[in-house]
Amino acid sequence: MPARGDAGRDASVPSLAWLRRLGRRVLAFCSRLGRANLFILRVLAGMPSVIPRFHLVMAQIYHVGVLSLAIIVFSALNVGMVLGLQMYNTLVNFDAESALGPVVALSLVRELGPVVAALLFAGRAGSALTAEIGLMKATEQLSSMEMMAVDPVRRIVAPRLLAGVLAMPLLAIIFCAVGIGGGYFVGVGLLGVDEGAFWSQMQDQVDWSEDVVNGIIKSVVFGVVVTWIAVFEGYESEPTAEGVSRATTRSVVYASLAVLFLDFVLTALMFGAF
Amino acid sequence: MREGKRDADNEAALTGGRHGNLVELHGVTFGYGMRCVLDGVTLRFRRGCVTAIMGPSGTGKTTLLRLIGGQLKADRGQVLVAGQDVGRLDREALYELRKRMGVLFQSGALFTGLDVFDNVAFPLREHTRLPESMIRDLVLMKLQAVGLRGARHLMPGELSGGMARRVALARAIALDPMVIMYDEPFTGQDPITLGVIMKLIRLLNDSLGLTSIIVSHDVQEVAAISDYVYLLSGGRVVAEGTPRALRETASPWARQFLGGLPDGPVPFHYPAPDYAADLLAG
Ligand SMILES: Nc1ncnc2c1ncn2[C@@H]1O[C@H](COP(=O)(O)OP(=O)(O)O)[C@@H](O)[C@H]1O
Ligand SMILES: [Mg+2]
C-alpha cells in the first residue's frame, strides 16, 4: 500500500521514472521493515505465555536444532579439515606449523563457526520454518486457529522463535568443536604436527571472553535475526503455493545477507581497532 | 461454575438477540482496499435453524463469514452475534465469543502436524484444564458423532477430502459452540460423502441445538437441508426466503442461478468486442 505512485501524472518526464521506481522501492522496504518490527513486538508480547508450556519449545528445538545437526557436523568437519590443510601449507613456510592449533581454533570460534553455522541454519531450519508457517497460512490453519480463539502468534510463532534463538548458539558451538576436530585430524593425524603443541598453544592463545564469548554473542544475534526473518516471511507470505515458495526463497536470501552484514558490524565492534 | 456461567451467558444472549435471531447483520458494507465487496447487506440467522448464503464465487460469501467471526471489521453497519456487536469487542471479549463459534473452513484446515485425535483435542487442551482422561472421552464422543472414531490415529494427509471435513467438523463442535459456520462444505465431494455431510449438518444442528450458517453455491444440496436461504450477488442480497419460496421467485437472476442456466442476466461471454470484427482484425 505504501508506495502507490501516481503513475499517469508525470509521464511527460520519463527521465525521472527511475527515481520514482527507486523511491517506491525504498518506501516498500521501509514499510516492510516496520511491519517486521511490529511483528516481533507482538511475538515478544506473547513470550510469557510460552514459558509455562515449554514442551512446545522443546518440540521446536528438535525440529530446528536436532534435525540440522547432520549438515552442521558434516560441514564443520570439512571446513575444519580444509582449514587444517591450508593453514599448514602457509605456516610450514615460516617453520610455524606448531601454531596450527590456535590458528584453526581462532578462525572457527571467532568467525567461521558462528557465520557458517548461521548460513546453514538459514538454509535448513529457516527455510523450513518459513515454508511451514506459510503453508499453515495458505491452508487456512492459522485462520482457523484464530477462529478457535487461539492466537497463532503465541501458539505457533513464539515457540519457534524461542527455539531458533536457543538452538543457534548450540549449533555454532558444535560446529566449532567438530571443526577443531577436523583440523586436528588433518594437522596432527595426517601432516604430523606435534600433538602437544597443537593443543597447548590453542589453550594458550584462545581467550575465553575475548574469543569464545564473543563468538557465542555473534551466534545468538544470528539466531535471533535468522529465525525472526524466517517466521516473519512465513507469516507475511501470500497465501498461495507460489507465494509460499517465493517467501521461502526470500527468507534464505535475506537471512544470509543479514548474517554476513551483521558479522561485519559485530566484528568491527568486538575486534576492530577503530 | 463454568456451566452455570455459560447458562447465564446463553440467557443473556436469548434476551439480547431480537426476534430469536442469534446472528444479525445490519446494513453491512465492506471492501478490500478500494474494492467494495459487500454493499449494505442485512441478514438474520434464526436460532436453531440452518440458514444458507448462496451466490456465485467471488461475491463475498467467505468474507461474510469472516465478518461474523470478527476476523474482519465492517466499514459500515453492525454485526451482532448473541446480542454483542462483534466490530466493537476488544480482543479478550472477541476471543471469548469465538470459543462459542465453530467454523469449518473450505479446506477443512486441519493442523497437518497433529493426528486426528490431537486435532479434535486441540481446542479442549487450549481452553480447558480438563484431565487427559476426560479429554479422551470428549474427543471420542465427537469423533463418534461424525463416524470417525476408528480413524483417530490417522494423520490429516492420510484422510480423504470428505473425511478431513468430518474431522474438522468434530473439531469445530469440540467446545459445544452455539453457532457453526460452514464455508462451501460440499465443494469437490463425491455423491456419497456429500450425502454424509448433508446428513451430519442437519443432524448436528438439530441434536445439539446449534444454529448453522452454510455458505455454498451447490443449489440442490442447500435446498434440501436449509430452512432459509439468502441469495447474494454483486455484494447485495438479491433474493431470500425458504428454498420452496425461492424456486417460485420471479427474479430472473435468481432463476438463472437456482436453475443453473448458462446464459441469462449473467452473460455466458466475458465482455469482448464484436466476434466477427475481432476475427477479421487479425
Ligand atoms: N484478502 C483479500 N484481499 C483482497 N481482496 C480479497 C481478499 N479476499 C478476498 N478478496 C476478494 O473479495 C471478493 C470476495 O471474496 P470471497 O469472500 O472469498 O468470495 P466467495 O467466498 O464468495 O467466493 C473476491 O473478488 C476476492 O478476490
Ligand atoms: Mg469462498
Coordinates of C-alpha atoms and ligand atoms in Angstrom, one line a residue:
Chain A
M1 CA 0.0 0.0 0.0
P2 CA 2.7 2.5 0.9
A3 CA 4.3 3.0 -2.4
R4 CA 1.4 3.7 -4.6
G5 CA 2.8 6.3 -7.0
D6 CA 0.7 8.3 -9.3
A7 CA 1.9 6.6 -12.5
G8 CA 0.0 8.7 -15.1
R9 CA 0.7 12.1 -13.9
D10 CA 4.4 12.6 -14.5
A11 CA 4.5 10.5 -17.7
S12 CA 5.8 13.6 -19.5
V13 CA 9.1 13.4 -17.6
P14 CA 10.5 10.0 -18.4
S15 CA 13.9 10.8 -17.1
L16 CA 12.5 10.8 -13.6
A17 CA 11.0 7.3 -13.9
W18 CA 14.0 5.6 -12.3
L19 CA 13.9 8.0 -9.4
R20 CA 10.2 7.2 -8.8
R21 CA 10.9 3.5 -9.0
L22 CA 13.8 3.9 -6.6
G23 CA 11.6 5.9 -4.2
R24 CA 8.9 3.3 -4.4
R25 CA 11.3 0.5 -3.6
V26 CA 12.8 2.4 -0.6
L27 CA 9.4 3.1 0.8
A28 CA 8.3 -0.5 0.3
F29 CA 11.5 -1.7 2.1
C30 CA 10.9 0.7 5.0
S31 CA 7.3 -0.3 5.4
R32 CA 8.3 -4.0 5.4
L33 CA 11.0 -3.3 8.0
G34 CA 8.4 -1.5 10.1
R35 CA 6.0 -4.4 9.8
A36 CA 8.7 -6.8 10.8
N37 CA 9.4 -4.7 13.9
L38 CA 5.7 -4.6 14.9
F39 CA 5.6 -8.3 14.3
I40 CA 8.5 -9.1 16.6
L41 CA 6.9 -6.9 19.3
R42 CA 3.7 -9.0 19.0
V43 CA 5.8 -12.1 19.3
L44 CA 7.7 -10.9 22.3
A45 CA 4.5 -9.8 24.0
G46 CA 3.3 -13.5 23.5
M47 CA 6.5 -14.9 25.0
P48 CA 5.3 -15.0 28.6
S49 CA 2.6 -17.4 27.7
V50 CA 5.1 -19.7 26.1
I51 CA 7.4 -20.2 29.1
P52 CA 4.9 -22.3 31.1
R53 CA 4.3 -24.5 28.1
F54 CA 7.9 -25.2 27.5
H55 CA 7.2 -28.6 25.8
L56 CA 6.1 -26.6 22.7
V57 CA 9.6 -25.0 22.6
M58 CA 11.3 -28.4 23.1
A59 CA 9.5 -29.9 20.1
Q60 CA 10.6 -27.0 18.0
I61 CA 14.2 -27.2 19.3
Y62 CA 14.1 -30.7 18.0
H63 CA 12.9 -29.6 14.6
V64 CA 15.2 -26.6 14.0
G65 CA 18.2 -27.9 16.1
V66 CA 18.5 -31.7 16.2
L67 CA 17.4 -32.1 12.6
S68 CA 20.0 -29.5 11.5
L69 CA 22.8 -31.4 13.3
A70 CA 23.7 -33.7 10.4
I71 CA 24.5 -30.9 8.0
I72 CA 26.2 -28.9 10.7
V73 CA 28.5 -31.7 11.7
F74 CA 29.3 -32.7 8.1
S75 CA 30.1 -29.1 7.1
A76 CA 32.1 -28.4 10.2
L77 CA 34.2 -31.5 9.6
N78 CA 35.0 -30.4 6.1
V79 CA 35.6 -26.8 7.0
G80 CA 38.0 -27.9 9.8
M81 CA 39.9 -30.2 7.5
V82 CA 40.3 -27.6 4.8
L83 CA 41.4 -25.1 7.4
G84 CA 44.0 -27.5 8.8
L85 CA 45.4 -28.2 5.3
Q86 CA 45.5 -24.6 4.1
M87 CA 46.9 -23.2 7.3
Y88 CA 49.5 -25.9 7.5
N89 CA 50.7 -25.1 3.9
T90 CA 51.2 -21.5 4.8
L91 CA 52.6 -21.9 8.3
V92 CA 55.1 -24.5 7.3
N93 CA 56.9 -21.9 5.1
F94 CA 57.7 -20.0 8.3
D95 CA 58.5 -23.1 10.4
A96 CA 55.5 -22.2 12.5
E97 CA 53.3 -25.3 11.9
S98 CA 53.1 -25.7 15.7
A99 CA 50.8 -22.6 15.6
L100 CA 48.2 -24.7 13.6
G101 CA 46.1 -25.3 16.7
P102 CA 45.4 -21.7 17.7
V103 CA 45.0 -20.6 14.0
V104 CA 42.4 -23.2 13.3
A105 CA 40.6 -22.6 16.6
L106 CA 40.6 -18.9 16.4
S107 CA 39.2 -18.8 12.8
L108 CA 36.5 -21.2 13.8
V109 CA 35.5 -19.6 17.1
R110 CA 35.6 -16.0 16.1
E111 CA 34.2 -16.2 12.5
L112 CA 33.6 -19.5 10.7
G113 CA 31.7 -21.2 13.5
P114 CA 29.0 -18.6 14.0
V115 CA 28.8 -17.5 10.4
V116 CA 28.8 -20.8 8.5
A117 CA 26.6 -22.4 11.1
A118 CA 24.1 -19.5 10.7
L119 CA 24.2 -19.7 6.9
L120 CA 23.5 -23.4 7.1
F121 CA 20.8 -22.8 9.7
A122 CA 19.1 -20.3 7.4
G123 CA 19.2 -22.8 4.6
R124 CA 18.0 -25.8 6.6
A125 CA 15.9 -24.6 9.6
G126 CA 15.0 -21.1 8.4
S127 CA 13.6 -22.2 5.1
A128 CA 11.6 -25.0 6.8
L129 CA 10.1 -22.6 9.3
T130 CA 9.1 -20.1 6.5
A131 CA 7.6 -22.9 4.4
E132 CA 5.8 -24.4 7.4
I133 CA 4.2 -21.2 8.6
G134 CA 3.4 -20.1 5.0
L135 CA 1.7 -23.4 4.3
M136 CA -0.3 -23.1 7.5
K137 CA -1.4 -19.7 6.4
A138 CA -2.2 -20.8 2.8
T139 CA -4.3 -23.8 4.0
E140 CA -6.2 -21.6 6.5
Q141 CA -4.8 -23.4 9.5
L142 CA -3.8 -20.0 11.0
S143 CA -7.2 -18.6 10.3
S144 CA -9.0 -21.5 11.8
M145 CA -6.8 -21.3 14.9
E146 CA -7.7 -17.7 15.3
M147 CA -11.4 -18.6 15.0
M148 CA -10.8 -21.2 17.8
A149 CA -9.8 -18.2 19.9
V150 CA -6.1 -19.3 19.9
D151 CA -3.6 -16.6 18.8
P152 CA -1.3 -18.2 16.2
V153 CA 1.4 -15.6 17.0
R154 CA 1.6 -17.1 20.6
R155 CA 0.9 -20.7 19.8
I156 CA 2.9 -21.1 16.6
V157 CA 5.3 -18.3 16.1
A158 CA 6.6 -17.6 19.6
P159 CA 7.8 -21.1 20.4
R160 CA 9.6 -21.3 17.0
L161 CA 11.4 -18.0 17.5
L162 CA 12.5 -19.0 21.0
A163 CA 13.6 -22.4 19.8
G164 CA 15.7 -20.9 17.0
V165 CA 17.3 -18.4 19.3
L166 CA 18.2 -21.2 21.7
A167 CA 19.4 -23.7 19.1
M168 CA 21.6 -21.4 17.1
P169 CA 24.4 -20.9 19.6
L170 CA 24.4 -24.6 20.5
L171 CA 24.8 -25.5 16.8
A172 CA 27.6 -22.9 16.5
I173 CA 29.4 -24.4 19.5
I174 CA 29.1 -27.9 18.0
F175 CA 30.3 -26.6 14.7
C176 CA 33.4 -25.2 16.3
A177 CA 34.1 -28.3 18.3
V178 CA 33.8 -30.6 15.3
G179 CA 35.7 -28.2 13.1
I180 CA 38.6 -28.2 15.5
G181 CA 38.4 -32.0 15.4
G182 CA 38.7 -31.9 11.6
G183 CA 41.7 -29.6 11.8
Y184 CA 43.3 -31.9 14.4
F185 CA 42.7 -34.9 12.2
V186 CA 44.4 -33.3 9.2
G187 CA 47.2 -31.4 11.0
V188 CA 48.2 -33.9 13.7
G189 CA 46.9 -37.1 12.1
L190 CA 47.9 -36.7 8.5
L191 CA 50.6 -34.0 8.4
G192 CA 52.5 -34.8 11.6
V193 CA 52.1 -31.6 13.6
D194 CA 53.1 -32.1 17.2
E195 CA 50.1 -33.1 19.2
G196 CA 51.2 -31.4 22.4
A197 CA 51.9 -28.1 20.6
F198 CA 48.6 -28.2 18.8
W199 CA 46.5 -28.4 22.0
S200 CA 48.7 -26.4 24.4
Q201 CA 49.2 -23.4 22.0
M202 CA 45.4 -23.5 21.4
Q203 CA 44.8 -23.3 25.1
D204 CA 47.3 -20.5 25.4
Q205 CA 46.1 -18.3 22.7
V206 CA 42.3 -18.7 22.7
D207 CA 40.9 -16.3 25.2
W208 CA 37.6 -17.1 27.0
S209 CA 35.9 -13.8 27.0
E210 CA 37.6 -12.2 24.0
D211 CA 37.1 -15.1 21.6
V212 CA 34.7 -17.7 22.9
V213 CA 32.1 -15.4 24.5
N214 CA 32.2 -13.0 21.5
G215 CA 31.7 -15.9 19.2
I216 CA 28.7 -17.0 21.2
I217 CA 27.3 -13.5 21.3
K218 CA 27.5 -13.5 17.5
S219 CA 25.7 -16.7 17.1
V220 CA 22.9 -15.5 19.5
V221 CA 22.5 -12.4 17.4
F222 CA 22.4 -14.5 14.2
G223 CA 19.9 -16.9 15.8
V224 CA 17.6 -14.0 16.5
V225 CA 17.9 -12.5 13.1
V226 CA 17.6 -15.7 11.0
T227 CA 14.6 -17.0 13.0
W228 CA 12.9 -13.6 13.0
I229 CA 13.3 -13.3 9.2
A230 CA 12.1 -16.9 8.8
V231 CA 8.9 -16.6 10.9
F232 CA 8.1 -13.1 9.5
E233 CA 8.4 -14.1 5.9
G234 CA 6.2 -17.2 6.6
Y235 CA 3.6 -15.2 8.4
E236 CA 3.6 -12.4 5.8
S237 CA 3.7 -14.7 2.8
E238 CA 1.0 -14.5 0.2
P239 CA -1.3 -17.5 1.0
T240 CA -0.8 -19.4 -2.3
A241 CA 1.6 -22.2 -3.3
E242 CA 3.5 -19.6 -5.4
G243 CA 3.6 -17.1 -2.5
V244 CA 5.0 -19.6 -0.1
S245 CA 7.8 -20.7 -2.4
R246 CA 8.7 -17.1 -3.0
A247 CA 8.7 -16.4 0.7
T248 CA 10.9 -19.4 1.3
T249 CA 13.5 -18.1 -1.2
R250 CA 13.3 -14.6 0.3
S251 CA 13.8 -16.0 3.8
V252 CA 17.0 -17.7 2.9
V253 CA 18.4 -14.8 0.9
Y254 CA 17.6 -12.1 3.4
A255 CA 18.8 -14.1 6.3
S256 CA 22.1 -15.0 4.7
L257 CA 22.7 -11.3 3.7
A258 CA 21.7 -10.2 7.1
V259 CA 24.1 -12.6 8.8
L260 CA 27.1 -11.5 6.6
F261 CA 26.3 -7.9 7.1
L262 CA 25.9 -8.2 10.9
D263 CA 29.0 -10.3 11.1
F264 CA 31.0 -7.3 9.8
V265 CA 29.3 -4.9 12.2
L266 CA 29.8 -7.2 15.2
T267 CA 33.4 -8.0 14.2
A268 CA 34.1 -4.3 13.9
L269 CA 32.6 -3.7 17.4
M270 CA 34.3 -6.6 19.1
F271 CA 37.7 -6.8 17.4
G272 CA 38.0 -3.6 15.5
A273 CA 40.7 -1.1 16.5
F274 CA 38.9 2.0 15.4
Chain B
M1 CA -19.2 -23.0 38.0
R2 CA -18.3 -22.9 34.3
E3 CA -21.6 -24.5 33.3
G4 CA -23.5 -22.0 35.4
K5 CA -21.8 -19.1 33.8
R6 CA -22.4 -20.4 30.4
D7 CA -26.1 -20.8 31.1
A8 CA -26.2 -17.3 32.3
D9 CA -24.5 -16.2 29.1
N10 CA -27.0 -18.1 27.0
E11 CA -29.8 -16.5 28.9
A12 CA -28.4 -13.0 28.2
A13 CA -27.9 -14.0 24.5
L14 CA -31.5 -15.1 24.3
T15 CA -32.8 -11.8 25.6
G16 CA -30.2 -9.8 23.7
G17 CA -30.9 -11.3 20.2
R18 CA -34.1 -9.8 19.0
H19 CA -36.7 -12.0 17.3
G20 CA -34.8 -15.1 18.3
N21 CA -32.0 -14.3 15.9
L22 CA -28.6 -15.4 17.1
V23 CA -26.7 -13.6 14.4
E24 CA -27.7 -10.4 12.7
L25 CA -26.1 -8.2 10.1
H26 CA -27.5 -4.7 9.6
G27 CA -26.5 -2.8 6.5
V28 CA -23.0 -4.2 6.5
T29 CA -20.7 -2.6 4.0
F30 CA -17.2 -4.0 3.5
G31 CA -14.4 -3.6 0.9
Y32 CA -10.8 -4.8 0.5
G33 CA -9.0 -1.5 -0.1
M34 CA -11.0 0.5 -2.7
R35 CA -12.9 -2.5 -3.9
C36 CA -16.4 -2.8 -2.4
V37 CA -17.3 -6.5 -1.8
L38 CA -20.4 -6.2 0.4
D39 CA -22.7 -3.3 -0.1
G40 CA -25.2 -2.8 2.7
V41 CA -26.4 -6.3 3.3
T42 CA -28.9 -7.2 6.0
L43 CA -29.1 -10.8 7.1
R44 CA -30.7 -12.6 10.0
F45 CA -29.9 -16.0 11.3
R46 CA -32.6 -17.6 13.4
R47 CA -31.6 -19.6 16.5
G48 CA -31.8 -23.3 15.9
C49 CA -32.2 -23.0 12.1
V50 CA -29.9 -23.9 9.2
T51 CA -29.6 -20.8 7.1
A52 CA -27.7 -20.8 3.8
I53 CA -26.0 -18.0 1.9
M54 CA -25.7 -18.7 -1.8
G55 CA -24.1 -16.9 -4.6
P56 CA -21.5 -17.2 -7.3
S57 CA -17.8 -17.4 -6.5
G58 CA -16.3 -14.1 -5.6
T59 CA -19.4 -12.4 -4.2
G60 CA -18.0 -12.2 -0.7
K61 CA -19.5 -15.2 1.0
T62 CA -16.3 -16.2 2.8
T63 CA -15.8 -12.5 3.6
L64 CA -19.2 -12.6 5.2
L65 CA -18.2 -15.5 7.5
R66 CA -15.0 -13.6 8.4
L67 CA -17.1 -10.6 9.4
I68 CA -19.3 -12.7 11.6
G69 CA -16.2 -14.3 13.2
G70 CA -14.7 -10.9 13.8
Q71 CA -11.6 -11.5 11.6
L72 CA -12.6 -8.6 9.5
K73 CA -14.4 -5.4 10.6
A74 CA -17.3 -3.9 8.7
D75 CA -16.7 -0.5 7.2
R76 CA -20.3 0.4 7.9
G77 CA -23.2 -1.3 9.6
Q78 CA -23.4 -3.7 12.5
V79 CA -22.6 -7.4 13.0
L80 CA -24.4 -8.8 16.1
V81 CA -23.7 -12.2 17.5
A82 CA -25.7 -13.2 20.6
G83 CA -26.5 -9.6 21.0
Q84 CA -22.9 -8.4 21.0
D85 CA -21.5 -6.0 18.4
V86 CA -18.6 -8.0 17.0
G87 CA -16.9 -5.0 15.5
R88 CA -16.7 -3.2 18.8
L89 CA -15.5 -6.0 21.0
D90 CA -12.0 -5.8 22.4
R91 CA -9.6 -8.8 21.9
E92 CA -10.5 -10.6 25.1
A93 CA -14.2 -10.4 24.5
L94 CA -13.8 -11.4 20.9
Y95 CA -11.8 -14.4 21.8
E96 CA -14.3 -15.3 24.5
L97 CA -17.1 -15.1 21.9
R98 CA -15.1 -17.2 19.4
K99 CA -14.9 -20.1 21.9
R100 CA -18.6 -20.4 21.3
M101 CA -18.4 -20.3 17.5
G102 CA -17.3 -23.1 15.3
V103 CA -16.0 -22.6 11.8
L104 CA -15.5 -25.1 9.1
F105 CA -13.1 -23.6 6.5
Q106 CA -13.3 -24.5 2.9
S107 CA -10.2 -26.8 3.0
G108 CA -11.0 -28.3 6.4
A109 CA -7.8 -26.6 7.7
L110 CA -6.8 -29.5 9.9
F111 CA -3.4 -29.0 11.6
T112 CA -1.1 -31.0 9.4
G113 CA 1.4 -31.7 12.2
L114 CA -1.2 -33.4 14.5
D115 CA -3.2 -36.6 14.1
V116 CA -6.9 -36.8 14.0
F117 CA -7.3 -37.3 17.8
D118 CA -5.0 -34.3 18.6
N119 CA -6.7 -32.1 16.1
V120 CA -10.1 -32.6 17.8
A121 CA -8.4 -32.3 21.2
F122 CA -6.7 -29.1 20.3
P123 CA -9.5 -26.6 21.3
L124 CA -10.1 -28.6 24.5
R125 CA -6.5 -28.6 25.5
E126 CA -6.1 -24.9 24.7
H127 CA -9.2 -23.7 26.5
T128 CA -10.0 -26.1 29.3
R129 CA -8.0 -27.6 32.2
L130 CA -9.7 -31.0 31.9
P131 CA -7.7 -34.1 32.8
E132 CA -6.4 -36.1 29.9
S133 CA -8.9 -39.0 30.5
M134 CA -11.8 -36.7 30.2
I135 CA -10.4 -35.1 27.0
R136 CA -10.1 -38.6 25.6
D137 CA -13.8 -39.3 26.3
L138 CA -14.9 -36.0 24.8
V139 CA -12.8 -36.4 21.7
L140 CA -14.1 -40.0 21.1
M141 CA -17.6 -38.7 21.6
K142 CA -17.1 -36.0 18.9
L143 CA -15.4 -38.4 16.6
Q144 CA -18.2 -40.9 17.1
A145 CA -20.7 -38.2 16.1
V146 CA -19.1 -37.8 12.7
G147 CA -18.4 -41.5 12.4
L148 CA -14.6 -41.4 12.5
R149 CA -13.8 -42.8 15.9
G150 CA -11.8 -45.5 14.2
A151 CA -9.7 -43.0 12.3
R152 CA -8.3 -41.3 15.3
H153 CA -4.7 -42.3 14.7
L154 CA -4.5 -41.2 11.1
M155 CA -2.6 -38.1 10.1
P156 CA -4.5 -35.4 8.0
G157 CA -2.5 -36.3 5.0
E158 CA -3.9 -39.8 5.1
L159 CA -7.6 -38.7 5.0
S160 CA -9.8 -38.3 2.0
G161 CA -11.3 -34.9 1.4
G162 CA -14.6 -35.9 2.9
M163 CA -13.1 -37.4 6.0
A164 CA -10.9 -34.4 6.6
R165 CA -14.1 -32.2 6.6
R166 CA -15.8 -34.5 9.0
V167 CA -12.8 -34.4 11.4
A168 CA -12.8 -30.6 11.0
L169 CA -16.5 -30.7 11.9
A170 CA -15.7 -32.8 15.0
R171 CA -13.1 -30.2 16.0
A172 CA -15.5 -27.4 15.4
I173 CA -18.1 -28.8 17.8
A174 CA -15.5 -29.8 20.4
L175 CA -16.3 -26.9 22.7
D176 CA -20.1 -27.2 22.1
P177 CA -20.5 -23.9 20.2
M178 CA -23.8 -22.1 19.8
V179 CA -23.3 -21.3 16.2
I180 CA -21.4 -23.2 13.5
M181 CA -20.4 -21.8 10.1
Y182 CA -19.6 -23.9 7.1
D183 CA -17.7 -22.5 4.1
E184 CA -18.5 -24.4 1.0
P185 CA -18.9 -27.8 2.7
F186 CA -20.0 -29.6 -0.4
T187 CA -17.4 -28.4 -3.0
G188 CA -15.5 -31.2 -4.6
Q189 CA -17.1 -34.1 -2.8
D190 CA -18.3 -37.4 -4.3
P191 CA -22.0 -38.2 -4.0
I192 CA -21.8 -40.5 -1.0
T193 CA -19.6 -38.1 1.0
L194 CA -22.0 -35.3 0.0
G195 CA -24.9 -37.2 1.4
V196 CA -23.0 -37.9 4.6
I197 CA -22.0 -34.3 5.1
M198 CA -25.6 -33.1 4.4
K199 CA -27.0 -35.5 6.9
L200 CA -24.4 -34.5 9.5
I201 CA -25.1 -30.8 9.2
R202 CA -28.8 -31.3 9.7
L203 CA -28.4 -33.9 12.4
L204 CA -25.8 -31.9 14.5
N205 CA -27.9 -28.8 14.1
D206 CA -31.0 -30.4 15.5
S207 CA -29.5 -32.7 18.1
L208 CA -27.0 -30.2 19.6
G209 CA -29.4 -27.3 19.3
L210 CA -26.9 -25.4 17.1
T211 CA -27.5 -22.5 14.8
S212 CA -25.9 -23.3 11.4
I213 CA -24.8 -21.0 8.7
I214 CA -23.9 -22.5 5.4
V215 CA -22.1 -20.7 2.6
S216 CA -22.3 -22.6 -0.7
H217 CA -23.1 -22.5 -4.4
D218 CA -24.5 -26.0 -4.5
V219 CA -28.1 -25.4 -5.1
Q220 CA -29.7 -28.8 -4.7
E221 CA -27.8 -29.8 -1.5
V222 CA -28.5 -26.5 0.1
A223 CA -32.2 -26.5 -0.8
A224 CA -32.5 -30.0 0.7
I225 CA -31.2 -29.1 4.2
S226 CA -31.7 -25.4 4.9
D227 CA -34.6 -23.7 6.4
Y228 CA -33.9 -20.3 4.9
V229 CA -31.8 -19.1 2.0
Y230 CA -30.2 -15.8 1.1
L231 CA -29.1 -15.2 -2.5
L232 CA -26.2 -12.9 -2.7
S233 CA -24.9 -11.2 -5.9
G234 CA -22.8 -8.2 -6.6
G235 CA -22.5 -7.5 -2.9
R236 CA -26.2 -7.3 -2.3
V237 CA -29.0 -9.7 -1.2
V238 CA -31.0 -10.3 -4.4
A239 CA -33.5 -12.8 -3.0
E240 CA -34.3 -14.5 0.2
G241 CA -36.9 -17.0 1.5
T242 CA -37.4 -20.6 2.2
P243 CA -36.0 -22.9 -0.5
R244 CA -39.5 -23.7 -1.8
A245 CA -40.5 -20.0 -2.0
L246 CA -37.3 -19.1 -3.8
R247 CA -37.9 -21.7 -6.5
E248 CA -41.1 -19.8 -7.4
T249 CA -39.4 -16.5 -7.4
A250 CA -39.8 -14.1 -10.2
S251 CA -36.3 -12.7 -10.2
P252 CA -34.6 -13.7 -13.5
W253 CA -31.2 -13.7 -11.8
A254 CA -32.3 -16.0 -9.0
R255 CA -33.9 -18.3 -11.6
Q256 CA -30.7 -18.5 -13.6
F257 CA -28.7 -19.2 -10.5
L258 CA -31.0 -21.8 -9.0
G259 CA -31.7 -23.4 -12.3
G260 CA -28.0 -23.5 -13.3
L261 CA -28.7 -21.9 -16.7
P262 CA -25.6 -21.0 -18.7
D263 CA -27.0 -17.7 -20.1
G264 CA -29.3 -15.1 -18.6
P265 CA -28.7 -11.9 -16.7
V266 CA -25.2 -13.2 -16.0
P267 CA -23.9 -13.5 -19.6
F268 CA -22.1 -16.6 -20.9
H269 CA -19.5 -14.4 -22.6
Y270 CA -16.9 -12.3 -20.8
P271 CA -17.2 -8.7 -22.2
A272 CA -15.5 -8.6 -25.6
P273 CA -15.6 -6.7 -28.9
D274 CA -17.8 -8.0 -31.7
Y275 CA -16.9 -11.6 -32.6
A276 CA -16.8 -11.1 -36.4
A277 CA -14.8 -7.8 -36.1
D278 CA -12.4 -9.5 -33.8
L279 CA -11.7 -12.4 -36.1
L280 CA -11.2 -10.1 -39.1
A281 CA -8.9 -7.8 -37.2
G282 CA -6.1 -10.4 -37.0
Ligands
LIG1 N1 -7.5 -10.7 1.4 C1 -8.1 -10.2 0.4 N2 -7.6 -9.1 -0.2 C2 -8.2 -8.5 -1.3 N3 -9.3 -9.0 -1.9 C3 -9.8 -10.1 -1.4 C4 -9.3 -10.8 -0.3 N4 -10.0 -11.9 0.0 C5 -11.0 -11.9 -1.0 N5 -10.9 -10.9 -1.8 C6 -11.7 -10.5 -2.9 O1 -13.0 -10.3 -2.4 C7 -14.0 -10.9 -3.2 C8 -14.9 -11.8 -2.4 O2 -14.1 -12.9 -1.9 P1 -14.7 -14.1 -1.1 O3 -15.4 -13.6 0.1 O4 -13.6 -15.1 -0.9 O5 -15.8 -14.7 -2.2 P2 -16.5 -16.1 -2.2 O6 -16.2 -16.8 -0.9 O7 -18.0 -15.7 -2.3 O8 -16.1 -16.8 -3.4 C9 -13.3 -11.7 -4.3 O9 -13.4 -11.0 -5.5 C10 -11.8 -11.7 -3.9 O10 -11.0 -11.6 -5.0
MG2 MG -15.2 -18.6 -0.5

